mmCIF file of C-alpha atoms in Angstrom:
data_model
loop_
_atom_site.group_PDB
_atom_site.id
_atom_site.type_symbol
_atom_site.label_atom_id
_atom_site.label_comp_id
_atom_site.label_asym_id
_atom_site.label_seq_id
_atom_site.Cartn_x
_atom_site.Cartn_y
_atom_site.Cartn_z
ATOM 1 C CA UNK A 1 84.449 100.681 82.962
ATOM 2 C CA UNK A 2 87.704 99.033 84.136
ATOM 3 C CA UNK A 3 87.320 95.986 86.341
ATOM 4 C CA UNK A 4 89.257 95.427 89.946
ATOM 5 C CA UNK A 5 92.073 94.263 91.098
ATOM 6 C CA UNK A 6 93.553 97.753 90.321
ATOM 7 C CA UNK A 7 97.248 96.773 89.242
ATOM 8 C CA UNK A 8 99.822 99.846 90.279
ATOM 9 C CA UNK A 9 103.085 99.499 88.426
ATOM 10 C CA UNK A 10 106.505 100.970 89.304
ATOM 11 C CA UNK A 11 108.428 102.609 86.279
ATOM 12 C CA UNK A 12 112.488 102.340 86.913
ATOM 13 C CA UNK A 13 113.672 98.445 86.950
ATOM 14 C CA UNK A 14 109.923 97.514 86.394
ATOM 15 C CA UNK A 15 108.225 98.465 83.200
ATOM 16 C CA UNK A 16 111.677 100.677 81.941
ATOM 17 C CA UNK A 17 115.374 99.432 82.212
ATOM 18 C CA UNK A 18 117.780 101.993 84.378
ATOM 19 C CA UNK A 19 120.243 103.596 82.757
ATOM 20 C CA UNK A 20 119.281 106.807 81.325
ATOM 21 C CA UNK A 21 121.114 109.381 83.488
ATOM 22 C CA UNK A 22 118.461 112.434 82.487
ATOM 23 C CA UNK A 23 116.227 112.025 85.606
ATOM 24 C CA UNK A 24 119.333 111.840 87.780
ATOM 25 C CA UNK A 25 120.828 115.300 86.074
ATOM 26 C CA UNK A 26 117.608 116.879 87.013
ATOM 27 C CA UNK A 27 118.020 116.561 90.531
ATOM 28 C CA UNK A 28 121.440 117.995 90.007
ATOM 29 C CA UNK A 29 119.971 120.975 88.177
ATOM 30 C CA UNK A 30 117.197 121.541 90.609
ATOM 31 C CA UNK A 31 119.289 121.671 93.629
ATOM 32 C CA UNK A 32 121.570 124.165 91.777
ATOM 33 C CA UNK A 33 118.972 126.468 90.516
ATOM 34 C CA UNK A 34 116.386 126.364 93.353
ATOM 35 C CA UNK A 35 118.937 126.039 96.647
ATOM 36 C CA UNK A 36 122.048 126.540 95.140
ATOM 37 C CA UNK A 37 123.851 123.344 96.128
ATOM 38 C CA UNK A 38 125.566 120.984 93.715
ATOM 39 C CA UNK A 39 123.108 118.018 94.858
ATOM 40 C CA UNK A 40 125.423 115.156 94.211
ATOM 41 C CA UNK A 41 123.046 111.893 94.159
ATOM 42 C CA UNK A 42 125.976 110.163 95.612
ATOM 43 C CA UNK A 43 124.958 111.331 99.199
ATOM 44 C CA UNK A 44 121.910 109.402 99.082
ATOM 45 C CA UNK A 45 120.360 105.836 98.223
ATOM 46 C CA UNK A 46 117.693 106.663 95.549
ATOM 47 C CA UNK A 47 116.873 102.703 94.672
ATOM 48 C CA UNK A 48 113.203 102.892 95.259
ATOM 49 C CA UNK A 49 112.743 106.250 96.985
ATOM 50 C CA UNK A 50 110.222 108.781 96.094
ATOM 51 C CA UNK A 51 111.778 112.127 94.178
ATOM 52 C CA UNK A 52 110.542 114.145 97.166
ATOM 53 C CA UNK A 53 112.326 111.996 99.611
ATOM 54 C CA UNK A 54 115.785 111.982 97.625
ATOM 55 C CA UNK A 55 115.599 115.503 97.123
ATOM 56 C CA UNK A 56 114.911 115.855 100.931
ATOM 57 C CA UNK A 57 117.844 113.702 101.995
ATOM 58 C CA UNK A 58 120.352 115.307 99.469
ATOM 59 C CA UNK A 59 119.512 118.980 100.867
ATOM 60 C CA UNK A 60 119.715 117.654 104.339
ATOM 61 C CA UNK A 61 123.520 116.544 103.714
ATOM 62 C CA UNK A 62 124.108 120.336 102.570
ATOM 63 C CA UNK A 63 122.801 121.149 105.758
ATOM 64 C CA UNK A 64 119.204 122.379 104.231
ATOM 65 C CA UNK A 65 116.863 120.892 106.728
ATOM 66 C CA UNK A 66 112.998 119.951 106.030
ATOM 67 C CA UNK A 67 111.764 123.290 107.387
ATOM 68 C CA UNK A 68 113.910 125.200 105.047
ATOM 69 C CA UNK A 69 113.411 123.516 102.137
ATOM 70 C CA UNK A 70 109.836 122.274 102.316
ATOM 71 C CA UNK A 71 108.337 125.662 100.768
ATOM 72 C CA UNK A 72 110.541 125.548 97.829
ATOM 73 C CA UNK A 73 110.169 121.985 96.766
ATOM 74 C CA UNK A 74 107.109 122.604 94.434
ATOM 75 C CA UNK A 75 109.695 124.829 92.458
ATOM 76 C CA UNK A 76 112.459 122.174 92.503
ATOM 77 C CA UNK A 77 109.800 119.686 91.323
ATOM 78 C CA UNK A 78 108.918 122.041 88.307
ATOM 79 C CA UNK A 79 112.456 122.399 87.503
ATOM 80 C CA UNK A 80 113.252 118.605 87.206
ATOM 81 C CA UNK A 81 109.955 118.028 85.061
ATOM 82 C CA UNK A 82 110.792 120.734 82.667
ATOM 83 C CA UNK A 83 114.605 119.513 82.134
ATOM 84 C CA UNK A 84 113.347 115.889 82.032
ATOM 85 C CA UNK A 85 110.725 116.841 79.554
ATOM 86 C CA UNK A 86 113.461 119.005 77.580
ATOM 87 C CA UNK A 87 116.512 116.884 77.631
ATOM 88 C CA UNK A 88 114.867 112.970 77.896
ATOM 89 C CA UNK A 89 115.685 111.183 74.198
ATOM 90 C CA UNK A 90 112.984 111.311 71.990
ATOM 91 C CA UNK A 91 112.885 107.674 71.921
ATOM 92 C CA UNK A 92 113.193 105.034 75.037
ATOM 93 C CA UNK A 93 111.790 101.963 73.314
ATOM 94 C CA UNK A 94 115.277 99.997 73.628
ATOM 95 C CA UNK A 95 114.743 100.325 77.426
ATOM 96 C CA UNK A 96 111.239 98.743 77.874
ATOM 97 C CA UNK A 97 111.675 95.655 79.522
ATOM 98 C CA UNK A 98 111.118 92.180 78.222
ATOM 99 C CA UNK A 99 107.624 91.241 78.526
ATOM 100 C CA UNK A 100 105.950 94.791 79.237
ATOM 101 C CA UNK A 101 104.048 95.193 76.213
ATOM 102 C CA UNK A 102 102.530 91.918 75.565
ATOM 103 C CA UNK A 103 101.742 92.255 79.496
ATOM 104 C CA UNK A 104 100.037 95.398 79.250
ATOM 105 C CA UNK A 105 98.078 94.595 76.185
ATOM 106 C CA UNK A 106 96.912 91.384 78.142
ATOM 107 C CA UNK A 107 95.424 93.651 80.986
ATOM 108 C CA UNK A 108 93.710 95.946 78.985
ATOM 109 C CA UNK A 109 92.190 93.126 77.065
ATOM 110 C CA UNK A 110 90.704 91.809 80.206
ATOM 111 C CA UNK A 111 89.594 95.413 80.998
ATOM 112 C CA UNK A 112 91.481 95.575 84.335
ATOM 113 C CA UNK A 113 92.106 98.735 85.927
ATOM 114 C CA UNK A 114 95.685 100.013 85.857
ATOM 115 C CA UNK A 115 97.957 102.409 87.160
ATOM 116 C CA UNK A 116 101.007 103.637 88.622
ATOM 117 C CA UNK A 117 102.887 103.973 91.716
ATOM 118 C CA UNK A 118 106.498 105.266 91.400
ATOM 119 C CA UNK A 119 108.857 107.610 92.852
ATOM 120 C CA UNK A 120 108.861 109.709 89.790
ATOM 121 C CA UNK A 121 107.527 113.052 89.612
ATOM 122 C CA UNK A 122 104.124 112.982 87.502
ATOM 123 C CA UNK A 123 105.452 114.813 84.392
ATOM 124 C CA UNK A 124 108.516 112.904 84.335
ATOM 125 C CA UNK A 125 106.487 109.493 84.650
ATOM 126 C CA UNK A 126 104.435 110.677 81.847
ATOM 127 C CA UNK A 127 107.640 111.903 79.868
ATOM 128 C CA UNK A 128 109.264 108.785 80.192
ATOM 129 C CA UNK A 129 106.243 106.304 79.404
ATOM 130 C CA UNK A 130 105.559 108.058 76.418
ATOM 131 C CA UNK A 131 108.712 108.153 75.055
ATOM 132 C CA UNK A 132 108.836 104.163 75.410
ATOM 133 C CA UNK A 133 105.817 103.835 73.582
ATOM 134 C CA UNK A 134 103.781 102.429 76.813
ATOM 135 C CA UNK A 135 101.842 105.460 78.287
ATOM 136 C CA UNK A 136 98.498 105.032 77.119
ATOM 137 C CA UNK A 137 97.447 101.949 79.081
ATOM 138 C CA UNK A 138 97.875 104.376 81.909
ATOM 139 C CA UNK A 139 96.657 107.791 80.642
ATOM 140 C CA UNK A 140 93.367 105.880 79.726
ATOM 141 C CA UNK A 141 91.311 107.233 82.424
ATOM 142 C CA UNK A 142 91.053 111.061 82.506
ATOM 143 C CA UNK A 143 94.910 111.186 82.914
ATOM 144 C CA UNK A 144 95.669 108.474 84.373
ATOM 145 C CA UNK A 145 95.725 106.849 88.140
ATOM 146 C CA UNK A 146 98.578 107.144 90.242
ATOM 147 C CA UNK A 147 100.731 107.901 93.394
ATOM 148 C CA UNK A 148 104.016 110.024 92.287
ATOM 149 C CA UNK A 149 106.624 111.161 93.799
ATOM 150 C CA UNK A 150 105.662 114.694 94.816
ATOM 151 C CA UNK A 151 103.311 113.480 97.463
ATOM 152 C CA UNK A 152 105.378 112.250 100.090
ATOM 153 C CA UNK A 153 108.854 110.943 101.196
ATOM 154 C CA UNK A 154 106.782 107.533 102.355
ATOM 155 C CA UNK A 155 106.174 105.202 99.139
ATOM 156 C CA UNK A 156 103.032 103.878 100.953
ATOM 157 C CA UNK A 157 101.111 107.373 100.899
ATOM 158 C CA UNK A 158 102.066 106.960 96.866
ATOM 159 C CA UNK A 159 99.542 104.214 97.330
ATOM 160 C CA UNK A 160 96.826 105.440 99.123
ATOM 161 C CA UNK A 161 97.005 108.661 96.542
ATOM 162 C CA UNK A 162 96.604 106.374 93.957
ATOM 163 C CA UNK A 163 93.457 104.680 95.569
ATOM 164 C CA UNK A 164 91.976 107.843 96.049
ATOM 165 C CA UNK A 165 92.103 108.529 92.322
ATOM 166 C CA UNK A 166 91.235 105.071 91.309
ATOM 167 C CA UNK A 167 87.905 105.645 93.288
ATOM 168 C CA UNK A 168 87.419 108.952 91.687
ATOM 169 C CA UNK A 169 87.640 107.648 88.144
ATOM 170 C CA UNK A 170 86.139 104.249 88.663
ATOM 171 C CA UNK A 171 82.949 105.664 90.584
ATOM 172 C CA UNK A 172 83.244 103.264 93.402
ATOM 173 C CA UNK A 173 85.522 102.484 96.648
ATOM 174 C CA UNK A 174 88.635 100.643 95.756
ATOM 175 C CA UNK A 175 89.961 99.208 98.999
ATOM 176 C CA UNK A 176 93.808 98.499 99.355
ATOM 177 C CA UNK A 177 92.700 94.662 99.234
ATOM 178 C CA UNK A 178 91.873 95.417 95.502
ATOM 179 C CA UNK A 179 95.160 96.545 94.599
ATOM 180 C CA UNK A 180 98.478 94.596 92.969
ATOM 181 C CA UNK A 181 101.676 96.731 93.568
ATOM 182 C CA UNK A 182 104.193 95.569 90.976
ATOM 183 C CA UNK A 183 107.678 96.491 91.428
ATOM 184 C CA UNK A 184 111.194 95.595 91.670
ATOM 185 C CA UNK A 185 112.661 96.921 95.187
ATOM 186 C CA UNK A 186 111.804 95.888 98.759
ATOM 187 C CA UNK A 187 110.463 99.421 98.813
ATOM 188 C CA UNK A 188 107.810 98.538 96.196
ATOM 189 C CA UNK A 189 107.043 95.249 98.448
ATOM 190 C CA UNK A 190 106.912 97.572 101.755
ATOM 191 C CA UNK A 191 104.579 100.085 100.448
ATOM 192 C CA UNK A 192 102.429 97.417 99.190
ATOM 193 C CA UNK A 193 102.058 95.325 102.492
ATOM 194 C CA UNK A 194 101.936 98.446 104.531
ATOM 195 C CA UNK A 195 98.753 99.152 102.863
ATOM 196 C CA UNK A 196 97.397 95.674 103.056
ATOM 197 C CA UNK A 197 97.675 95.499 98.814
ATOM 198 C CA UNK A 198 98.878 92.008 97.376
ATOM 199 C CA UNK A 199 102.484 92.611 95.973
ATOM 200 C CA UNK A 200 104.380 91.330 92.921
ATOM 201 C CA UNK A 201 108.492 91.425 92.863
ATOM 202 C CA UNK A 202 110.017 91.522 89.555
ATOM 203 C CA UNK A 203 113.760 90.666 89.541
ATOM 204 C CA UNK A 204 114.802 93.247 86.821
ATOM 205 C CA UNK A 205 116.304 95.781 88.819
ATOM 206 C CA UNK A 206 119.335 95.631 91.447
ATOM 207 C CA UNK A 207 117.433 93.243 93.675
ATOM 208 C CA UNK A 208 117.268 89.382 93.286
ATOM 209 C CA UNK A 209 114.410 87.175 93.123
ATOM 210 C CA UNK A 210 115.774 85.822 96.441
ATOM 211 C CA UNK A 211 115.767 88.893 98.377
ATOM 212 C CA UNK A 212 112.353 89.978 97.324
ATOM 213 C CA UNK A 213 111.086 86.826 98.236
ATOM 214 C CA UNK A 214 112.708 87.553 101.671
ATOM 215 C CA UNK A 215 111.061 90.920 101.921
ATOM 216 C CA UNK A 216 107.570 89.114 101.674
ATOM 217 C CA UNK A 217 106.449 89.499 98.050
ATOM 218 C CA UNK A 218 103.121 87.554 97.487
ATOM 219 C CA UNK A 219 104.512 86.511 94.079
ATOM 220 C CA UNK A 220 108.265 86.786 92.862
ATOM 221 C CA UNK A 221 108.790 86.931 88.948
ATOM 222 C CA UNK A 222 112.472 86.746 87.017
ATOM 223 C CA UNK A 223 111.075 89.183 84.839
ATOM 224 C CA UNK A 224 107.329 90.179 83.336
ATOM 225 C CA UNK A 225 107.490 87.813 80.398
ATOM 226 C CA UNK A 226 105.724 84.951 82.503
ATOM 227 C CA UNK A 227 102.204 86.612 81.576
ATOM 228 C CA UNK A 228 100.492 83.555 82.745
ATOM 229 C CA UNK A 229 101.595 83.520 86.209
ATOM 230 C CA UNK A 230 101.020 86.903 86.340
ATOM 231 C CA UNK A 231 97.222 86.647 85.278
ATOM 232 C CA UNK A 232 96.574 83.869 87.694
ATOM 233 C CA UNK A 233 97.726 85.630 90.797
ATOM 234 C CA UNK A 234 95.714 88.838 89.346
ATOM 235 C CA UNK A 235 92.638 86.946 88.983
ATOM 236 C CA UNK A 236 93.355 85.141 92.551
ATOM 237 C CA UNK A 237 93.691 88.919 93.598
ATOM 238 C CA UNK A 238 90.662 89.589 91.989
ATOM 239 C CA UNK A 239 88.681 86.994 93.672
ATOM 240 C CA UNK A 240 89.988 88.201 97.239
ATOM 241 C CA UNK A 241 88.944 91.768 96.465
ATOM 242 C CA UNK A 242 85.562 90.685 95.662
ATOM 243 C CA UNK A 243 84.800 88.587 98.945
ATOM 244 C CA UNK A 244 86.293 91.596 100.914
ATOM 245 C CA UNK A 245 83.778 93.623 99.187
ATOM 246 C CA UNK A 246 81.068 91.362 100.296
ATOM 247 C CA UNK A 247 82.066 91.288 103.797
ATOM 248 C CA UNK A 248 82.681 95.049 104.098
ATOM 249 C CA UNK A 249 78.774 95.284 102.569
ATOM 250 C CA UNK A 250 77.462 92.663 105.238
#
């Protein structure tokens, strides 16, 4: 059984280089087909946001409030997922960021628990990582541990959802102190801090290392090629989570 800490990765800008337009187009398609509006992504800042929050913000900009859109959001999510599965390029291998396959292999070799905390919807996350060739480490626990963008507009709720899934998958309580959140935006750092998890900021997206450090990330890396520093941080996080478990048992 995988060991703690539980390492929860963001996808876009962290594991994969951003730039493929398919996901963004799916938002426009869902807005048009489900709500009858064009769904212009330029109407909202979507970096680090959940798909639920992005849809809600765009719809609000067309004067469709949450109380009107909420009941049809599942239909819009399904539309987005169907579109991405159908239209995503057959291979995204060229979008895998430097050091990612090697780091995932090193973590799997140490039998550490892995999961996702991503604003992507579940089937979109699986489609991207499958076509990038790096889905297997996250699908290992009966479909995978993850908090996804359909859960909430608040990214911290995604961390909480992943912890619940981890407890079911690992057969033991998984406190937030036993989690490490890895992401490329201030929202990734904030959601970890909100849940009292440890955080790693990776400057492979639109935010600089200095900006991620200023947000309070516990560790900041230029990219994920620095496996040794990452693994040392994870080992320290594991020691801290064990101490926390011991104190909670006293």
